[in-house]
mmCIF file of C-alpha atoms in Angstrom:
data_model
loop_
_atom_site.group_PDB
_atom_site.id
_atom_site.type_symbol
_atom_site.label_atom_id
_atom_site.label_comp_id
_atom_site.label_asym_id
_atom_site.label_seq_id
_atom_site.Cartn_x
_atom_site.Cartn_y
_atom_site.Cartn_z
ATOM 1 C CA MET A 1 28.729 17.541 53.687
ATOM 2 C CA LYS A 2 29.102 18.398 50.052
ATOM 3 C CA SER A 3 26.303 17.504 47.703
ATOM 4 C CA SER A 4 28.431 15.291 45.409
ATOM 5 C CA LYS A 5 29.848 13.386 48.374
ATOM 6 C CA LYS A 6 26.359 12.873 49.760
ATOM 7 C CA ASP A 7 25.121 11.679 46.378
ATOM 8 C CA LYS A 8 27.957 9.193 46.207
ATOM 9 C CA TRP A 9 27.205 7.964 49.703
ATOM 10 C CA LEU A 10 23.531 7.598 48.843
ATOM 11 C CA ASP A 11 24.359 5.816 45.628
ATOM 12 C CA GLN A 12 26.594 3.361 47.449
ATOM 13 C CA LEU A 13 24.024 2.830 50.158
ATOM 14 C CA ILE A 14 21.261 2.086 47.668
ATOM 15 C CA SER A 15 23.550 -0.280 45.752
ATOM 16 C CA ARG A 16 24.465 -2.086 48.985
ATOM 17 C CA SER A 17 20.855 -2.411 50.038
ATOM 18 C CA ALA A 18 19.907 -3.680 46.601
ATOM 19 C CA ALA A 19 22.514 -6.407 46.666
ATOM 20 C CA ALA A 20 20.291 -9.376 46.172
ATOM 21 C CA ASP A 21 20.571 -12.672 44.410
ATOM 22 C CA LYS A 22 19.903 -12.391 40.717
ATOM 23 C CA PRO A 23 16.663 -14.093 39.683
ATOM 24 C CA VAL A 24 17.590 -17.310 37.916
ATOM 25 C CA PRO A 25 15.510 -18.180 34.874
ATOM 26 C CA ASN A 26 14.330 -21.748 34.480
ATOM 27 C CA PHE A 27 12.768 -22.123 31.085
ATOM 28 C CA ASP A 28 12.069 -25.852 31.372
ATOM 29 C CA LYS A 29 10.085 -25.276 34.532
ATOM 30 C CA TRP A 30 8.192 -22.479 32.833
ATOM 31 C CA LEU A 31 7.460 -24.751 29.856
ATOM 32 C CA LYS A 32 6.071 -27.405 32.172
ATOM 33 C CA ASN A 33 3.912 -24.863 33.987
ATOM 34 C CA HIS A 34 2.557 -23.197 30.857
ATOM 35 C CA PRO A 35 1.881 -25.859 28.216
ATOM 36 C CA ASN A 36 -1.173 -24.010 26.886
ATOM 37 C CA ALA A 37 0.792 -20.862 26.148
ATOM 38 C CA VAL A 38 3.366 -22.820 24.162
ATOM 39 C CA GLN A 39 0.639 -24.692 22.318
ATOM 40 C CA ASN A 40 -1.113 -21.397 21.523
ATOM 41 C CA LEU A 41 2.071 -19.887 20.149
ATOM 42 C CA LYS A 42 2.689 -22.901 17.913
ATOM 43 C CA THR A 43 -0.905 -22.971 16.678
ATOM 44 C CA GLN A 44 -0.914 -19.265 15.930
ATOM 45 C CA ALA A 45 2.435 -19.476 14.176
ATOM 46 C CA GLU A 46 1.158 -22.376 12.068
ATOM 47 C CA TYR A 47 -2.014 -20.488 11.224
ATOM 48 C CA LEU A 48 -0.006 -17.401 10.291
ATOM 49 C CA ARG A 49 2.286 -19.487 8.076
ATOM 50 C CA SER A 50 -0.638 -21.098 6.260
ATOM 51 C CA LYS A 51 -2.311 -17.705 5.881
ATOM 52 C CA ARG A 52 0.839 -16.228 4.369
ATOM 53 C CA LEU A 53 1.112 -19.165 1.968
ATOM 54 C CA HIS A 54 -2.517 -18.719 0.997
ATOM 55 C CA LEU A 55 -1.947 -14.998 0.450
ATOM 56 C CA ARG A 56 1.122 -15.741 -1.661
ATOM 57 C CA LYS A 57 -0.910 -18.206 -3.760
ATOM 58 C CA ASN A 58 -3.665 -15.654 -4.201
ATOM 59 C CA VAL A 59 -1.149 -13.042 -5.213
ATOM 60 C CA SER A 60 -0.077 -15.190 -8.190
ATOM 61 C CA HIS A 61 -3.708 -15.293 -9.402
ATOM 62 C CA GLU A 62 -4.175 -11.554 -9.168
ATOM 63 C CA PRO A 63 -4.016 -9.513 -12.347
ATOM 64 C CA LEU A 64 -0.660 -7.919 -13.044
ATOM 65 C CA LEU A 65 -2.042 -4.407 -12.655
ATOM 66 C CA ILE A 66 -3.368 -5.084 -9.124
ATOM 67 C CA ARG A 67 -0.108 -6.689 -8.044
ATOM 68 C CA PHE A 68 1.959 -3.768 -9.243
ATOM 69 C CA PRO A 69 0.213 -0.506 -8.501
ATOM 70 C CA GLN A 70 3.117 1.536 -9.873
ATOM 71 C CA LEU A 71 2.809 -0.274 -13.175
ATOM 72 C CA THR A 72 -0.905 0.488 -13.125
ATOM 73 C CA TRP A 73 -0.174 4.158 -12.635
ATOM 74 C CA ALA A 74 2.377 4.170 -15.439
ATOM 75 C CA CYS A 75 -0.071 2.430 -17.773
ATOM 76 C CA GLY A 76 -2.820 4.879 -16.841
ATOM 77 C CA VAL A 77 -0.607 7.882 -17.521
ATOM 78 C CA ALA A 78 0.588 6.379 -20.820
ATOM 79 C CA ALA A 79 -2.999 5.667 -21.873
ATOM 80 C CA LEU A 80 -4.059 9.205 -20.988
ATOM 81 C CA PHE A 81 -1.136 10.626 -22.959
ATOM 82 C CA PHE A 82 -1.943 8.381 -25.912
ATOM 83 C CA ILE A 83 -5.623 9.404 -25.902
ATOM 84 C CA THR A 84 -4.756 13.118 -25.674
ATOM 85 C CA ALA A 85 -2.198 12.841 -28.464
ATOM 86 C CA SER A 86 -4.663 10.899 -30.638
ATOM 87 C CA CYS A 87 -7.386 13.509 -30.097
ATOM 88 C CA THR A 88 -4.994 16.334 -31.010
ATOM 89 C CA VAL A 89 -3.771 14.556 -34.142
ATOM 90 C CA SER A 90 -7.369 13.733 -35.157
ATOM 91 C CA PHE A 91 -8.425 17.344 -34.728
ATOM 92 C CA VAL A 92 -5.506 18.630 -36.816
ATOM 93 C CA LEU A 93 -6.080 16.028 -39.534
ATOM 94 C CA ALA A 94 -9.817 16.761 -39.610
ATOM 95 C CA ARG A 95 -9.117 20.442 -40.220
ATOM 96 C CA LYS A 96 -6.667 19.546 -42.971
ATOM 97 C CA VAL A 97 -9.275 17.305 -44.603
ATOM 98 C CA VAL A 98 -11.824 20.133 -44.548
ATOM 99 C CA ASN A 99 -9.289 22.465 -46.175
ATOM 100 C CA LEU A 100 -8.383 19.876 -48.793
ATOM 101 C CA LYS A 101 -12.064 19.260 -49.584
ATOM 102 C CA HIS A 102 -12.577 22.967 -50.069
ATOM 103 C CA GLU A 103 -9.512 23.124 -52.302
ATOM 104 C CA LEU A 104 -10.779 20.119 -54.256
ATOM 105 C CA GLU A 105 -14.148 21.771 -54.849
ATOM 106 C CA LEU A 106 -12.438 24.913 -56.098
ATOM 107 C CA ALA A 107 -10.221 22.860 -58.370
ATOM 108 C CA GLN A 108 -13.232 20.956 -59.735
ATOM 109 C CA ARG A 109 -14.981 24.242 -60.489
ATOM 110 C CA ASP A 110 -11.859 25.537 -62.214
ATOM 111 C CA ILE A 111 -11.681 22.364 -64.267
ATOM 112 C CA ALA A 112 -15.344 22.628 -65.212
ATOM 113 C CA VAL A 113 -14.860 26.251 -66.302
ATOM 114 C CA ALA A 114 -11.750 25.302 -68.243
ATOM 115 C CA ARG A 115 -13.582 22.454 -69.977
ATOM 116 C CA THR A 116 -16.466 24.768 -70.955
ATOM 117 C CA GLU A 117 -14.048 27.297 -72.326
ATOM 118 C CA GLY A 118 -12.273 24.584 -74.311
ATOM 119 C CA LYS A 119 -15.567 23.382 -75.807
ATOM 120 C CA LEU A 120 -16.526 26.894 -76.701
ATOM 121 C CA GLU A 121 -13.204 27.373 -78.438
ATOM 122 C CA GLU A 122 -13.645 24.118 -80.316
ATOM 123 C CA ALA A 123 -17.155 25.118 -81.300
ATOM 124 C CA ARG A 124 -15.902 28.480 -82.437
ATOM 125 C CA GLN A 125 -13.163 26.871 -84.484
ATOM 126 C CA ALA A 126 -15.644 24.413 -85.999
ATOM 127 C CA GLN A 127 -17.980 27.252 -86.763
ATOM 128 C CA GLN A 128 -15.230 29.211 -88.448
ATOM 129 C CA LYS A 129 -14.247 26.115 -90.415
ATOM 130 C CA THR A 130 -17.800 25.606 -91.546
ATOM 131 C CA ILE A 131 -18.166 29.254 -92.415
ATOM 132 C CA SER A 132 -14.966 29.213 -94.448
ATOM 133 C CA THR A 133 -16.030 25.983 -96.194
ATOM 134 C CA LEU A 134 -19.407 27.495 -96.978
ATOM 135 C CA TYR A 135 -17.735 30.615 -98.153
ATOM 136 C CA HIS A 136 -15.571 28.609 -100.564
ATOM 137 C CA ARG A 137 -18.574 26.643 -101.723
ATOM 138 C CA VAL A 138 -20.521 29.818 -102.321
ATOM 139 C CA GLU A 139 -17.626 31.195 -104.312
ATOM 140 C CA GLU A 140 -17.404 28.024 -106.366
ATOM 141 C CA LEU A 141 -21.083 28.078 -106.972
ATOM 142 C CA GLU A 142 -20.972 31.727 -107.908
ATOM 143 C CA GLN A 143 -18.225 30.958 -110.405
ATOM 144 C CA ARG A 144 -20.327 28.185 -111.911
ATOM 145 C CA ILE A 145 -23.545 30.183 -112.183
ATOM 146 C CA PRO A 146 -22.690 32.186 -115.401
ATOM 147 C CA LYS A 147 -21.899 28.909 -117.289
ATOM 148 C CA ILE A 148 -25.270 27.380 -116.723
ATOM 149 C CA PRO A 149 -27.286 29.261 -119.399
ATOM 150 C CA SER A 150 -25.011 28.064 -122.222
ATOM 151 C CA ALA A 151 -25.241 24.566 -120.900
ATOM 152 C CA ILE A 152 -28.954 24.836 -120.892
ATOM 153 C CA ARG A 153 -28.734 26.052 -124.333
ATOM 154 C CA ILE A 154 -26.598 23.111 -125.349
ATOM 155 C CA CYS A 155 -28.611 20.423 -123.629
ATOM 156 C CA TYR A 156 -32.143 21.591 -123.967
ATOM 157 C CA PRO A 157 -33.871 21.859 -127.284
ATOM 158 C CA GLU A 158 -35.139 25.111 -128.587
ATOM 159 C CA GLU A 159 -38.663 24.002 -128.217
ATOM 160 C CA PRO A 160 -40.093 23.832 -124.789
ATOM 161 C CA TYR A 161 -39.471 20.560 -123.146
ATOM 162 C CA TYR A 162 -42.876 20.412 -121.511
ATOM 163 C CA LEU A 163 -45.882 22.127 -122.802
ATOM 164 C CA PRO A 164 -48.923 22.212 -120.649
ATOM 165 C CA ASP A 165 -51.154 22.279 -123.646
ATOM 166 C CA MET A 166 -49.717 19.070 -124.842
ATOM 167 C CA PRO A 167 -49.656 16.557 -121.991
ATOM 168 C CA ASP A 168 -48.434 13.791 -124.288
ATOM 169 C CA SER A 169 -45.442 15.776 -125.417
ATOM 170 C CA LEU A 170 -43.162 13.852 -123.100
ATOM 171 C CA MET B 1 24.078 -0.575 17.434
ATOM 172 C CA ASN B 2 24.292 -0.456 21.166
ATOM 173 C CA SER B 3 23.653 -3.479 23.203
ATOM 174 C CA ASN B 4 20.005 -3.546 24.038
ATOM 175 C CA SER B 5 20.067 -5.886 26.921
ATOM 176 C CA GLU B 6 22.339 -7.849 29.103
ATOM 177 C CA LEU B 7 19.265 -8.590 31.059
ATOM 178 C CA GLY B 8 20.369 -11.668 32.872
ATOM 179 C CA GLY B 9 21.757 -13.378 29.803
ATOM 180 C CA ARG B 10 24.397 -12.634 27.205
ATOM 181 C CA PRO B 11 24.454 -9.264 25.424
ATOM 182 C CA MET B 12 22.039 -8.981 22.558
ATOM 183 C CA ASP B 13 21.843 -6.445 19.714
ATOM 184 C CA ILE B 14 18.539 -4.978 18.711
ATOM 185 C CA GLU B 15 18.877 -6.552 15.270
ATOM 186 C CA ASP B 16 19.719 -9.933 16.768
ATOM 187 C CA GLU B 17 16.862 -9.588 19.170
ATOM 188 C CA SER B 18 14.461 -8.671 16.373
ATOM 189 C CA GLN B 19 15.498 -11.787 14.489
ATOM 190 C CA ILE B 20 15.072 -13.890 17.598
ATOM 191 C CA VAL B 21 11.624 -12.411 18.211
ATOM 192 C CA GLU B 22 10.666 -13.083 14.603
ATOM 193 C CA SER B 23 11.744 -16.687 14.788
ATOM 194 C CA ALA B 24 9.883 -17.036 18.093
ATOM 195 C CA GLN B 25 6.833 -15.629 16.305
ATOM 196 C CA HIS B 26 7.214 -18.488 13.830
ATOM 197 C CA GLY B 27 6.913 -20.942 16.714
ATOM 198 C CA ASP B 28 10.592 -21.562 17.437
ATOM 199 C CA MET B 29 10.714 -22.334 21.167
ATOM 200 C CA GLY B 30 14.517 -22.153 21.217
ATOM 201 C CA SER B 31 14.293 -18.476 20.316
ATOM 202 C CA PHE B 32 11.606 -17.932 22.894
ATOM 203 C CA SER B 33 13.802 -19.533 25.556
ATOM 204 C CA LYS B 34 16.575 -17.044 24.668
ATOM 205 C CA LEU B 35 14.168 -14.163 25.138
ATOM 206 C CA TYR B 36 12.995 -15.700 28.398
ATOM 207 C CA GLU B 37 16.533 -15.997 29.732
ATOM 208 C CA ASN B 38 17.429 -12.457 28.690
ATOM 209 C CA TYR B 39 14.387 -10.779 30.146
ATOM 210 C CA TYR B 40 13.472 -12.945 33.111
ATOM 211 C CA ALA B 41 15.444 -11.032 35.759
ATOM 212 C CA THR B 42 14.227 -7.676 34.483
ATOM 213 C CA MET B 43 10.649 -8.869 34.542
ATOM 214 C CA VAL B 44 11.038 -10.121 38.086
ATOM 215 C CA TRP B 45 12.405 -6.767 39.261
ATOM 216 C CA LEU B 46 9.789 -4.848 37.328
ATOM 217 C CA ALA B 47 7.039 -6.898 38.948
ATOM 218 C CA TYR B 48 8.779 -6.495 42.305
ATOM 219 C CA SER B 49 8.586 -2.705 41.907
ATOM 220 C CA VAL B 50 4.812 -3.067 41.773
ATOM 221 C CA LEU B 51 4.218 -5.965 44.161
ATOM 222 C CA LYS B 52 7.042 -5.408 46.703
ATOM 223 C CA ASP B 53 7.127 -9.160 47.156
ATOM 224 C CA TYR B 54 9.886 -11.210 45.544
ATOM 225 C CA ASN B 55 7.991 -14.503 45.346
ATOM 226 C CA LEU B 56 4.911 -12.872 43.889
ATOM 227 C CA ALA B 57 7.154 -10.958 41.499
ATOM 228 C CA GLU B 58 8.589 -14.235 40.213
ATOM 229 C CA ASP B 59 5.068 -15.566 39.655
ATOM 230 C CA ALA B 60 4.092 -12.355 37.895
ATOM 231 C CA ALA B 61 7.144 -12.595 35.615
ATOM 232 C CA GLN B 62 6.270 -16.169 34.695
ATOM 233 C CA GLU B 63 2.676 -15.176 34.039
ATOM 234 C CA ALA B 64 3.859 -12.236 31.937
ATOM 235 C CA PHE B 65 5.908 -14.593 29.763
ATOM 236 C CA ALA B 66 2.860 -16.840 29.383
ATOM 237 C CA CYS B 67 0.780 -13.848 28.225
ATOM 238 C CA ALA B 68 3.585 -12.751 25.917
ATOM 239 C CA CYS B 69 3.706 -16.252 24.435
ATOM 240 C CA ASP B 70 -0.026 -16.066 23.744
ATOM 241 C CA GLU B 71 0.182 -12.644 22.109
ATOM 242 C CA LEU B 72 3.603 -12.835 20.477
ATOM 243 C CA VAL B 73 2.293 -13.515 16.973
ATOM 244 C CA GLY B 74 0.405 -10.207 17.080
ATOM 245 C CA LEU B 75 3.539 -8.174 17.883
ATOM 246 C CA ARG B 76 4.149 -5.991 14.823
ATOM 247 C CA ARG B 77 7.456 -4.377 15.828
ATOM 248 C CA PRO B 78 9.890 -7.034 17.043
ATOM 249 C CA GLU B 79 12.472 -4.375 17.933
ATOM 250 C CA LYS B 80 10.069 -3.149 20.633
ATOM 251 C CA PHE B 81 9.769 -6.554 22.274
ATOM 252 C CA GLY B 82 11.328 -5.370 25.559
ATOM 253 C CA SER B 83 8.985 -2.443 26.132
ATOM 254 C CA TRP B 84 6.023 -4.537 24.967
ATOM 255 C CA LEU B 85 6.921 -7.246 27.487
ATOM 256 C CA ALA B 86 7.343 -4.609 30.194
ATOM 257 C CA VAL B 87 3.795 -3.373 29.593
ATOM 258 C CA ILE B 88 2.469 -6.925 29.883
ATOM 259 C CA CYS B 89 4.461 -7.555 33.036
ATOM 260 C CA ARG B 90 3.283 -4.323 34.625
ATOM 261 C CA ASN B 91 -0.343 -5.184 33.869
ATOM 262 C CA VAL B 92 0.028 -8.683 35.286
ATOM 263 C CA ALA B 93 1.708 -7.287 38.407
ATOM 264 C CA TYR B 94 -1.036 -4.691 38.905
ATOM 265 C CA GLN B 95 -3.687 -7.396 38.593
ATOM 266 C CA MET B 96 -1.845 -9.535 41.117
ATOM 267 C CA ALA B 97 -1.428 -6.549 43.442
ATOM 268 C CA LYS B 98 -5.148 -5.850 43.276
ATOM 269 C CA LYS B 99 -5.937 -9.479 43.986
ATOM 270 C CA LYS B 100 -3.431 -9.493 46.835
ATOM 271 C CA ASN B 101 -4.863 -6.316 48.393
ATOM 272 C CA ARG B 102 -8.359 -7.765 48.183
ATOM 273 C CA GLU B 103 -7.222 -10.963 49.881
ATOM 274 C CA VAL B 104 -5.386 -9.012 52.592
ATOM 275 C CA THR B 105 -8.376 -6.821 53.385
ATOM 276 C CA VAL B 106 -10.729 -9.806 53.503
ATOM 277 C CA ASN B 107 -8.584 -12.307 55.378
ATOM 278 C CA GLU B 108 -6.134 -10.493 57.582
ATOM 279 C CA PRO B 109 -5.170 -7.012 58.810
ATOM 280 C CA PRO B 110 -2.658 -5.126 56.646
ATOM 281 C CA VAL B 111 0.985 -5.716 57.360
ATOM 282 C CA VAL B 112 3.524 -2.895 57.084
ATOM 283 C CA LEU B 113 6.204 -3.919 54.609
ATOM 284 C CA GLU B 114 9.823 -4.228 55.617
ATOM 285 C CA GLN B 115 8.948 -3.713 59.247
ATOM 286 C CA SER B 116 11.567 -5.096 61.600
ATOM 287 C CA SER B 117 13.659 -4.234 64.576
ATOM 288 C CA ASP B 118 16.704 -3.995 62.316
ATOM 289 C CA HIS B 119 17.708 -0.306 62.026
ATOM 290 C CA SER B 120 20.565 -0.744 59.557
ATOM 291 C CA PRO B 121 20.866 1.914 56.803
ATOM 292 C CA GLU B 122 20.267 -0.766 54.156
ATOM 293 C CA LYS B 123 16.950 -1.633 55.716
ATOM 294 C CA ALA B 124 16.035 2.042 55.836
ATOM 295 C CA VAL B 125 16.927 2.412 52.176
ATOM 296 C CA ARG B 126 14.694 -0.548 51.285
ATOM 297 C CA GLN B 127 11.880 1.061 53.225
ATOM 298 C CA ALA B 128 12.555 4.357 51.457
ATOM 299 C CA ILE B 129 12.385 2.608 48.099
ATOM 300 C CA ALA B 130 9.151 0.887 49.075
ATOM 301 C CA SER B 131 7.655 4.247 50.049
ATOM 302 C CA LEU B 132 8.486 5.860 46.693
ATOM 303 C CA PRO B 133 5.759 6.548 44.117
ATOM 304 C CA LYS B 134 5.615 3.632 41.660
ATOM 305 C CA MET B 135 7.122 5.647 38.779
ATOM 306 C CA TYR B 136 10.289 6.325 40.832
ATOM 307 C CA ARG B 137 10.327 2.949 42.513
ATOM 308 C CA GLU B 138 10.348 1.192 39.163
ATOM 309 C CA ILE B 139 13.317 3.148 37.878
ATOM 310 C CA VAL B 140 15.317 2.775 41.112
ATOM 311 C CA ILE B 141 14.756 -0.973 41.175
ATOM 312 C CA LEU B 142 15.707 -1.382 37.524
ATOM 313 C CA ARG B 143 18.816 0.722 38.054
ATOM 314 C CA TYR B 144 20.088 -0.668 41.370
ATOM 315 C CA TYR B 145 18.604 -4.141 41.592
ATOM 316 C CA ASN B 146 18.791 -5.090 37.928
ATOM 317 C CA ARG B 147 21.858 -2.893 37.200
ATOM 318 C CA MET B 148 20.535 -1.512 33.944
ATOM 319 C CA SER B 149 22.301 1.347 32.173
ATOM 320 C CA TYR B 150 20.492 4.539 31.164
ATOM 321 C CA GLU B 151 20.497 3.397 27.537
ATOM 322 C CA GLN B 152 18.982 0.053 28.441
ATOM 323 C CA MET B 153 16.306 1.724 30.534
ATOM 324 C CA GLU B 154 15.603 4.155 27.715
ATOM 325 C CA LEU B 155 14.914 1.258 25.355
ATOM 326 C CA PHE B 156 13.166 -0.922 27.882
ATOM 327 C CA LEU B 157 10.818 1.714 29.284
ATOM 328 C CA ASP B 158 10.476 3.454 25.921
ATOM 329 C CA ILE B 159 11.142 6.897 27.400
ATOM 330 C CA PRO B 160 13.953 9.405 26.611
ATOM 331 C CA LYS B 161 17.262 9.114 28.429
ATOM 332 C CA SER B 162 16.837 12.610 29.908
ATOM 333 C CA LYS B 163 13.579 11.505 31.480
ATOM 334 C CA VAL B 164 15.245 8.401 32.885
ATOM 335 C CA LYS B 165 17.979 10.525 34.460
ATOM 336 C CA GLY B 166 15.466 13.046 35.760
ATOM 337 C CA ARG B 167 13.329 10.406 37.399
ATOM 338 C CA LEU B 168 16.323 8.717 38.937
ATOM 339 C CA PHE B 169 17.585 12.007 40.315
ATOM 340 C CA ALA B 170 14.183 12.806 41.821
ATOM 341 C CA ALA B 171 13.970 9.308 43.306
ATOM 342 C CA ARG B 172 17.394 9.649 44.917
ATOM 343 C CA ARG B 173 16.418 12.964 46.477
ATOM 344 C CA LYS B 174 13.272 11.411 47.905
ATOM 345 C CA ILE B 175 15.272 8.523 49.330
ATOM 346 C CA GLY B 176 17.769 11.015 50.778
ATOM 347 C CA LYS B 177 14.979 12.946 52.445
ATOM 348 C CA TYR B 178 13.486 9.764 53.833
ATOM 349 C CA LEU B 179 16.834 8.738 55.265
ATOM 350 C CA GLN B 180 17.349 12.199 56.714
ATOM 351 C CA SER B 181 14.001 11.906 58.446
ATOM 352 C CA LYS B 182 15.284 8.665 59.941
ATOM 353 C CA GLY B 183 18.463 10.345 61.131
ATOM 354 C CA LEU B 184 20.673 9.026 58.338
ATOM 355 C CA ASP B 185 22.289 11.763 56.293
ATOM 356 C CA GLY B 186 25.729 10.344 55.542
ATOM 357 C CA ASP B 187 27.614 12.594 57.930
ATOM 358 C CA ASP B 188 28.538 9.759 60.272
#
């Protein structure tokens, strides 16, 4: 007998021997026999429902960052970026400030030197002015000097004006 | 999606079944009754493959549904309801079998199953099935008594289709050998 034919025969034989009445479910009977199981299911379902409600209520009280972890991550990354950028900018600005301070000091020194030089120039000019004025004065005086003897001669008498031998001569 | 079960009731999709399981988890007894009607016959045959006694198998199936009702809220994957129920039913049947064996050994001498003067091939096949290891017996009973397809068995037993086919093939060979030893080889 060929294998396939034998398999078919066996298959048919098993099917024939298994021909039995199908078990008929009776849910009402089961309900009557197992009231505790049904009660348990209902109680557990009720408990689960109340627990879920409680969880949902709690969720609304949670901070936004705990409720949305992705948002928390995004905020964290943004904060980190902001801090890093701030540090970099601060560092660059601090260096610029140092450079500017140095430049300011140099400028102040230059100004001080320039002011001193200006004063010296003024002093020199004033000195020269004074010298030239004095020079003119001296010249004037020198021109006047030869005229004085005649004037003396005109104003003063021939006799001495004061004689020590004669205290009452005045 | 393929039909998951025509297990004694009307065909049911996995998605439909998941929804039904979920509503049963919320305490809807109407949904639970649908699951009961769909799986009752399968549970009876599954328990029968362990107990080899139809009446006890019916009790075991009912007890399995009671256990399932108690634990249903804890089921995390509703799409696996069938295989989860099968595990419960198997455990209940094993417990009942143990209890039964204990009672038999204490009260009365053991009785050989399916023993009769009837020498029909059908009777021999039933004896052959009863003598199979439980792994093969379960699959033969689900296939021939409950008329489940390979796909249904794959989902219900949570094993690959190839394994289902392999086990069924091995079981048939064992039955064939048993019948041959009884002088039945299909030649006549």
